[in-house]
Short mmCIF file of C-alpha atoms and ligand atoms in Angstrom, two decimals:
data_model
loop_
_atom_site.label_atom_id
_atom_site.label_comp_id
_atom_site.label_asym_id
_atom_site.label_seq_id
_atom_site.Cartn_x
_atom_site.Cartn_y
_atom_site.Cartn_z
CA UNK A 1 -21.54 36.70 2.66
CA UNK A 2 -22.78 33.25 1.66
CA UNK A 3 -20.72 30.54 -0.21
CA UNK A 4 -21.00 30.39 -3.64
CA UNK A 5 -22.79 28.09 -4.74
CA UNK A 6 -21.79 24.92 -6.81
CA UNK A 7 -20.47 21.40 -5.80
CA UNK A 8 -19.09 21.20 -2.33
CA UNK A 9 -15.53 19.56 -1.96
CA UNK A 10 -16.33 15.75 -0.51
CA UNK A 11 -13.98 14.69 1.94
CA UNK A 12 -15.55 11.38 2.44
CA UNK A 13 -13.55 9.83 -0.15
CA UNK A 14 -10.57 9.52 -2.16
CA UNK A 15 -11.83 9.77 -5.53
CA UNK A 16 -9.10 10.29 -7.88
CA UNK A 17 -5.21 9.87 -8.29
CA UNK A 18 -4.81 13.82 -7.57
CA UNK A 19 -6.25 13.56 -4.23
CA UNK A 20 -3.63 11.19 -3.25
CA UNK A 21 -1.03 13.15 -4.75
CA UNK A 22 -2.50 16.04 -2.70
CA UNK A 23 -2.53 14.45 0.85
CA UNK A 24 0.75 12.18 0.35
CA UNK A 25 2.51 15.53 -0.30
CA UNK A 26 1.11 17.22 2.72
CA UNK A 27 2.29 14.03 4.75
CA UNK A 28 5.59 13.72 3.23
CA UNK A 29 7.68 16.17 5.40
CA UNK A 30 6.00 14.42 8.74
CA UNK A 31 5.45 10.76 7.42
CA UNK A 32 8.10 8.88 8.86
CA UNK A 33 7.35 10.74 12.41
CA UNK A 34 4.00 9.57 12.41
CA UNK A 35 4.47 6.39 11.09
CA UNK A 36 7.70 4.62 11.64
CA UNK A 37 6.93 2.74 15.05
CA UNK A 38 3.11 1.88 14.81
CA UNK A 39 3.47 0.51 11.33
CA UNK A 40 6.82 -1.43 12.03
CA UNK A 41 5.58 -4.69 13.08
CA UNK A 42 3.59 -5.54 9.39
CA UNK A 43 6.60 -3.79 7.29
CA UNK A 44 8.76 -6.40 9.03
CA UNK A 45 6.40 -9.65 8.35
CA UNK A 46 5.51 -8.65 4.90
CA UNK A 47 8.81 -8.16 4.19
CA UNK A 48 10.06 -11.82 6.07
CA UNK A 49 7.28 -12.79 3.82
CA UNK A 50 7.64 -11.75 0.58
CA UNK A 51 11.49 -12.39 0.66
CA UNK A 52 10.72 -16.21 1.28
CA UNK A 53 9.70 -16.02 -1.79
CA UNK A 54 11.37 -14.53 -4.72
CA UNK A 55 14.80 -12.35 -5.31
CA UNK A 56 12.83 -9.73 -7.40
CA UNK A 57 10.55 -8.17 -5.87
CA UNK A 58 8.31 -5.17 -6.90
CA UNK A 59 7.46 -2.90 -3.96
CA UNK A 60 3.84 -0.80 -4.56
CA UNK A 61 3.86 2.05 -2.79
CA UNK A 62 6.89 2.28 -1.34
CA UNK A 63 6.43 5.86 0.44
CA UNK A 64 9.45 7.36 1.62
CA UNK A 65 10.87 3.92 2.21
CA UNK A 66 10.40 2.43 4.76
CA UNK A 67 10.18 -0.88 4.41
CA UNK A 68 13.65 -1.15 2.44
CA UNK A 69 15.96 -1.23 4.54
CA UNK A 70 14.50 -3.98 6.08
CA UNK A 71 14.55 -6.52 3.04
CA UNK A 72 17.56 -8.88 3.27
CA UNK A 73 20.78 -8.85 1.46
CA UNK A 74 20.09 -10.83 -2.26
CA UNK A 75 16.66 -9.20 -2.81
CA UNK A 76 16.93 -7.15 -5.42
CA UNK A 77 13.70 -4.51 -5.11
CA UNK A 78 11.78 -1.61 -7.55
CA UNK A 79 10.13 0.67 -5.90
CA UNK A 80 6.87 2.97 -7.21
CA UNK A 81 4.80 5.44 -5.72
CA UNK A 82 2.50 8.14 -7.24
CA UNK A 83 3.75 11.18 -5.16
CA UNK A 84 7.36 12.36 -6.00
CA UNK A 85 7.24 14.20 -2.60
CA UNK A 86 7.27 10.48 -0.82
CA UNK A 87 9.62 8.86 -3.59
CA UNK A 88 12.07 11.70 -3.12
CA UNK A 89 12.76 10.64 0.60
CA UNK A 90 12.81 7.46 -0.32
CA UNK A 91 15.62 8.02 -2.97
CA UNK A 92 17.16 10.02 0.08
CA UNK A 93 17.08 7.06 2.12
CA UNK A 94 18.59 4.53 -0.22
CA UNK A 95 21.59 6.90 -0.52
CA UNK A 96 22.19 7.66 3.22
CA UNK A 97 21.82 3.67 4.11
CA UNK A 98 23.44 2.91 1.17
CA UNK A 99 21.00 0.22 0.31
CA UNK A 100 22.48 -1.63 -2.94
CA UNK A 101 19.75 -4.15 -3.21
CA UNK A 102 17.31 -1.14 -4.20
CA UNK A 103 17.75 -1.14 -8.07
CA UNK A 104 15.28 1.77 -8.89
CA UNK A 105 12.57 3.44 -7.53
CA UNK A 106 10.30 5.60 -9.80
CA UNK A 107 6.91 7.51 -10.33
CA UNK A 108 4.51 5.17 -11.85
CA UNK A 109 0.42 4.68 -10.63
CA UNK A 110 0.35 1.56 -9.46
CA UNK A 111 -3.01 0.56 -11.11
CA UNK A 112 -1.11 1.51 -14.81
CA UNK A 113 2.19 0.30 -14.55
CA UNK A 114 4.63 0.07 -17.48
CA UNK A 115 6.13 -3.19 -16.35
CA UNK A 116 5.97 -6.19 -19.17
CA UNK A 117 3.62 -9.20 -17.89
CA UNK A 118 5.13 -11.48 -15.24
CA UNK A 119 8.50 -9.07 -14.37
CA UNK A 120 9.04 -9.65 -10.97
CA UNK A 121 8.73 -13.05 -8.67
CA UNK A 122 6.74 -10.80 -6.11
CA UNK A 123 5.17 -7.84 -4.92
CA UNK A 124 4.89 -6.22 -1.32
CA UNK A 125 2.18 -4.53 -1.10
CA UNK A 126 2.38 -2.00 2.58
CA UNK A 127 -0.59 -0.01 3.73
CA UNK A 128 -1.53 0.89 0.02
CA UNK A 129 -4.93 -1.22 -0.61
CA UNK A 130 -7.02 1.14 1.65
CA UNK A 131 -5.53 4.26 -0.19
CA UNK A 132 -5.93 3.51 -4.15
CA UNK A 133 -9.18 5.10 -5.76
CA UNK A 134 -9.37 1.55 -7.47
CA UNK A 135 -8.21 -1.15 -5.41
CA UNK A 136 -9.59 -3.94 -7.55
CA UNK A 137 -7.85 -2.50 -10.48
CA UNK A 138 -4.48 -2.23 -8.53
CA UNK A 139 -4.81 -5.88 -7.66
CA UNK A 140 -5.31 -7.25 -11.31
CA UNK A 141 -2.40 -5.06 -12.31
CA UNK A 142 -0.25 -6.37 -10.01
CA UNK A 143 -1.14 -9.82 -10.59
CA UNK A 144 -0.23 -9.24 -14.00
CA UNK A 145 3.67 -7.99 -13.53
CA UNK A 146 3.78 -10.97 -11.30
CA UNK A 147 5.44 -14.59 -12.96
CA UNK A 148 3.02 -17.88 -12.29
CA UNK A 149 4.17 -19.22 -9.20
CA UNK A 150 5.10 -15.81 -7.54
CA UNK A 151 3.34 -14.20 -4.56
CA UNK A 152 1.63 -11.00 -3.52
CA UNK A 153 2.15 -9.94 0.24
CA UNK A 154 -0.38 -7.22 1.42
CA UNK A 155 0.34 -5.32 4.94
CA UNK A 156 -2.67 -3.18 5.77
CA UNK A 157 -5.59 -1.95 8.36
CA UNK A 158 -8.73 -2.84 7.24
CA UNK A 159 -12.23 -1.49 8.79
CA UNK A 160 -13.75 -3.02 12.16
CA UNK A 161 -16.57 -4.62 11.69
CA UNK A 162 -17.49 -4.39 16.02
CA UNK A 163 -16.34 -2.98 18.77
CA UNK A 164 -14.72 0.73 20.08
CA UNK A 165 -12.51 1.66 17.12
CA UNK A 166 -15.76 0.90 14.90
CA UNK A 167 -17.26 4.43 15.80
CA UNK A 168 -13.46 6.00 16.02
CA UNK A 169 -12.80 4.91 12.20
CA UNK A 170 -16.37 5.93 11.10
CA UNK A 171 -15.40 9.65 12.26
CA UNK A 172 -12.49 9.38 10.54
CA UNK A 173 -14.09 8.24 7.31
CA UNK A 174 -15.75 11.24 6.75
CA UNK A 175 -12.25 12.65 6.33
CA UNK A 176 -10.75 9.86 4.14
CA UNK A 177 -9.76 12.41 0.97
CA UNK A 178 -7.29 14.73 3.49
CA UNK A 179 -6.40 11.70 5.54
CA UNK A 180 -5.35 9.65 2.35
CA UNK A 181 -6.74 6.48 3.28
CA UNK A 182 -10.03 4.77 3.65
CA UNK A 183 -10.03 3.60 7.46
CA UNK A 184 -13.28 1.67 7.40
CA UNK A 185 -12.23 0.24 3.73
CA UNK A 186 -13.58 -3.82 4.35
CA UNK A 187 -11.31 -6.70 4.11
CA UNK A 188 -14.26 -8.15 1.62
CA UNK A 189 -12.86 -5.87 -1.03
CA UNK A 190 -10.00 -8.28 -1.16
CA UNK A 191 -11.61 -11.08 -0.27
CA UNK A 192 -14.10 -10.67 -3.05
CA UNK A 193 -11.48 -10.18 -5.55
CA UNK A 194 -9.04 -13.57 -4.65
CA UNK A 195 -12.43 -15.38 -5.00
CA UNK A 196 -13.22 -14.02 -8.51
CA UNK A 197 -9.33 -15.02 -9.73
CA UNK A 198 -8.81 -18.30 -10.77
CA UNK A 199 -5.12 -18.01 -10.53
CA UNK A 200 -4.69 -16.73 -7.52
CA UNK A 201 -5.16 -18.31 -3.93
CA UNK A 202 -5.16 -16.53 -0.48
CA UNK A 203 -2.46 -18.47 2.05
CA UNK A 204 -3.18 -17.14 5.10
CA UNK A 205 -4.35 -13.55 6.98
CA UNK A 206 -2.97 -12.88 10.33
CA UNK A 207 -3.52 -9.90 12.99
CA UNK A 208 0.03 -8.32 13.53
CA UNK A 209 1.15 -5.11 15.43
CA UNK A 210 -0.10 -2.87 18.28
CA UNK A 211 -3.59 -4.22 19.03
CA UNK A 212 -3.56 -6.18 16.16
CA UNK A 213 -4.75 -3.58 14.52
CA UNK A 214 -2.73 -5.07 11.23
CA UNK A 215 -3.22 -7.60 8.91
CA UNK A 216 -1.07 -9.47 6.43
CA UNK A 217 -1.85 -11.49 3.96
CA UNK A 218 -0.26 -13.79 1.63
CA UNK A 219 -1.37 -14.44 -1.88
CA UNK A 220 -0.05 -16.73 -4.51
CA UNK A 221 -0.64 -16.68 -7.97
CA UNK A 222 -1.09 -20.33 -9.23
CA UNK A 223 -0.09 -20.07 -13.21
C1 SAM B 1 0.28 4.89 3.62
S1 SAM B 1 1.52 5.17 2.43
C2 SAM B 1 2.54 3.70 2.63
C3 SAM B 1 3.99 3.97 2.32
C4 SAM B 1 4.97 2.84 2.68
N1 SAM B 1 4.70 1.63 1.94
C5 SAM B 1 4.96 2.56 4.16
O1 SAM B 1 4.86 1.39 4.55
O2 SAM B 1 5.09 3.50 4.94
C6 SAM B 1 0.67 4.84 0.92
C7 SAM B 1 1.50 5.19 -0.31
O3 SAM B 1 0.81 4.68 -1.46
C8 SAM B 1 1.02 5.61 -2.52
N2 SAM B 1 -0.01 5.40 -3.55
C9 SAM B 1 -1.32 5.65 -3.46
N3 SAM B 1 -1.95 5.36 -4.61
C10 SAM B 1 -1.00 4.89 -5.46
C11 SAM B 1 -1.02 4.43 -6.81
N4 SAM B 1 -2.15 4.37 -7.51
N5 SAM B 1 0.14 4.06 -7.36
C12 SAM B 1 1.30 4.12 -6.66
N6 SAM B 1 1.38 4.54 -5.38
C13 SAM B 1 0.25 4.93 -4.78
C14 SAM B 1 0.93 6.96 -1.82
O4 SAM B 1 1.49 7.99 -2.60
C15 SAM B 1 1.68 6.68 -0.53
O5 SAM B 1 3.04 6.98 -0.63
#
């Protein structure tokens, strides 16, 4: 019997805020077995980072976690995520480590959040960018909970633009909407959107982890 006919699902892209509910509840039960150790090395620098910086600190994204237990002691940091499934472990996780300096985590899409203008002295932002539907509308929402002066640390992979893992991330790509990430997403994306701010400046991008197959970058937001 043939398929019905009608619009075929398309898997080549993550198109809405339900899709990424979707896969980050299939990956929640496996997440931090797939992704502790190859992801370790930009948590820790983007956290080093981002705690040079300011005491509160908004964390976008925050999965099941992570990251928090490796901020240091005097941070105080809020937590959001769009999938409860991910949130829920990380809830779990600030309970078992008893990790005080976590003062809430909570459902909220991180391109709508319900945070007044300039709340916290910084955002960490870790292996998000390259999942959001809208990653330019993410970044002007968190430059707007962020106070003048405060600073915007982003941990992520971004697309090859040579070499062997060019063809390996183009296969992938055609999967991006069950993956739940964009794995040939550009760094351009960003760069093109710190150029058309005029309050915010890039510091510095560096290669970190296995392969360097990481970056971080540092942003400030001038006034
Ligand atoms: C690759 S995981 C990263 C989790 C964690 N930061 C880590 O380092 O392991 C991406 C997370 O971003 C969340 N996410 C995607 N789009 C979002 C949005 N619009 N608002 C808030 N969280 C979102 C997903 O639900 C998922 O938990």
């Amino acid at each position: 019997m043939n398929a019905p006919d009608g619009p075929k699902p398309d898997h080549s892209t993550i198109r809405d805020s339900q899709q990424v509910v979707s896969a980050y509840a299939r990956w929640a039960p496996i997440y931090d077995l797939a992704f502790t150790a190859v992801m370790r090395a930009g948590r820790k620098a983007a956290v080093a980072a981002v705690a040079e910086t300011g005491r509160l600190i908004l964390d976008v994204g925050v999965g099941t976690g992570l990251e928090l237990p490796m901020f240091p002691l005097g941070c105080r940091v809020v937590g959001i995520d769009l999938a409860e499934p991910m949130l829920r472990r990380a809830g779990e996780r600030v309970r078992r480590d008893n990790l005080a300096g976590v003062e809430g985590l909570a459902v909220m899409d991180a391109t709508r959040m319900a945070f007044a203008d300039a709340s916290f002295d910084a955002a960490i932002v870790p292996y998000v960018l390259t999942v959001v539907p809208d990653p330019t509308a993410m970044m002007d929402e968190i430059s707007r909970v962020i106070r003048p002066g405060g600073s915007i640390v982003l941990v992520n992979h971004f697309g090859a633009e040579a070499g062997l893992l060019k063809p390996i991330e183009a296969w992938l790509g055609q999967r991006s909407a069950s993956l739940g990430w964009h794995p040939q997403f550009p760094f351009s994306v960003l760069g093109d959107w710190v150029a058309a701010q005029r309050d915010i400046e890039m510091l510095d991008r560096r290669r970190i982890g296995p392969l360097g197959l990481f970056t971080v970058v540092r942003l400030r937001k001038t006034r």
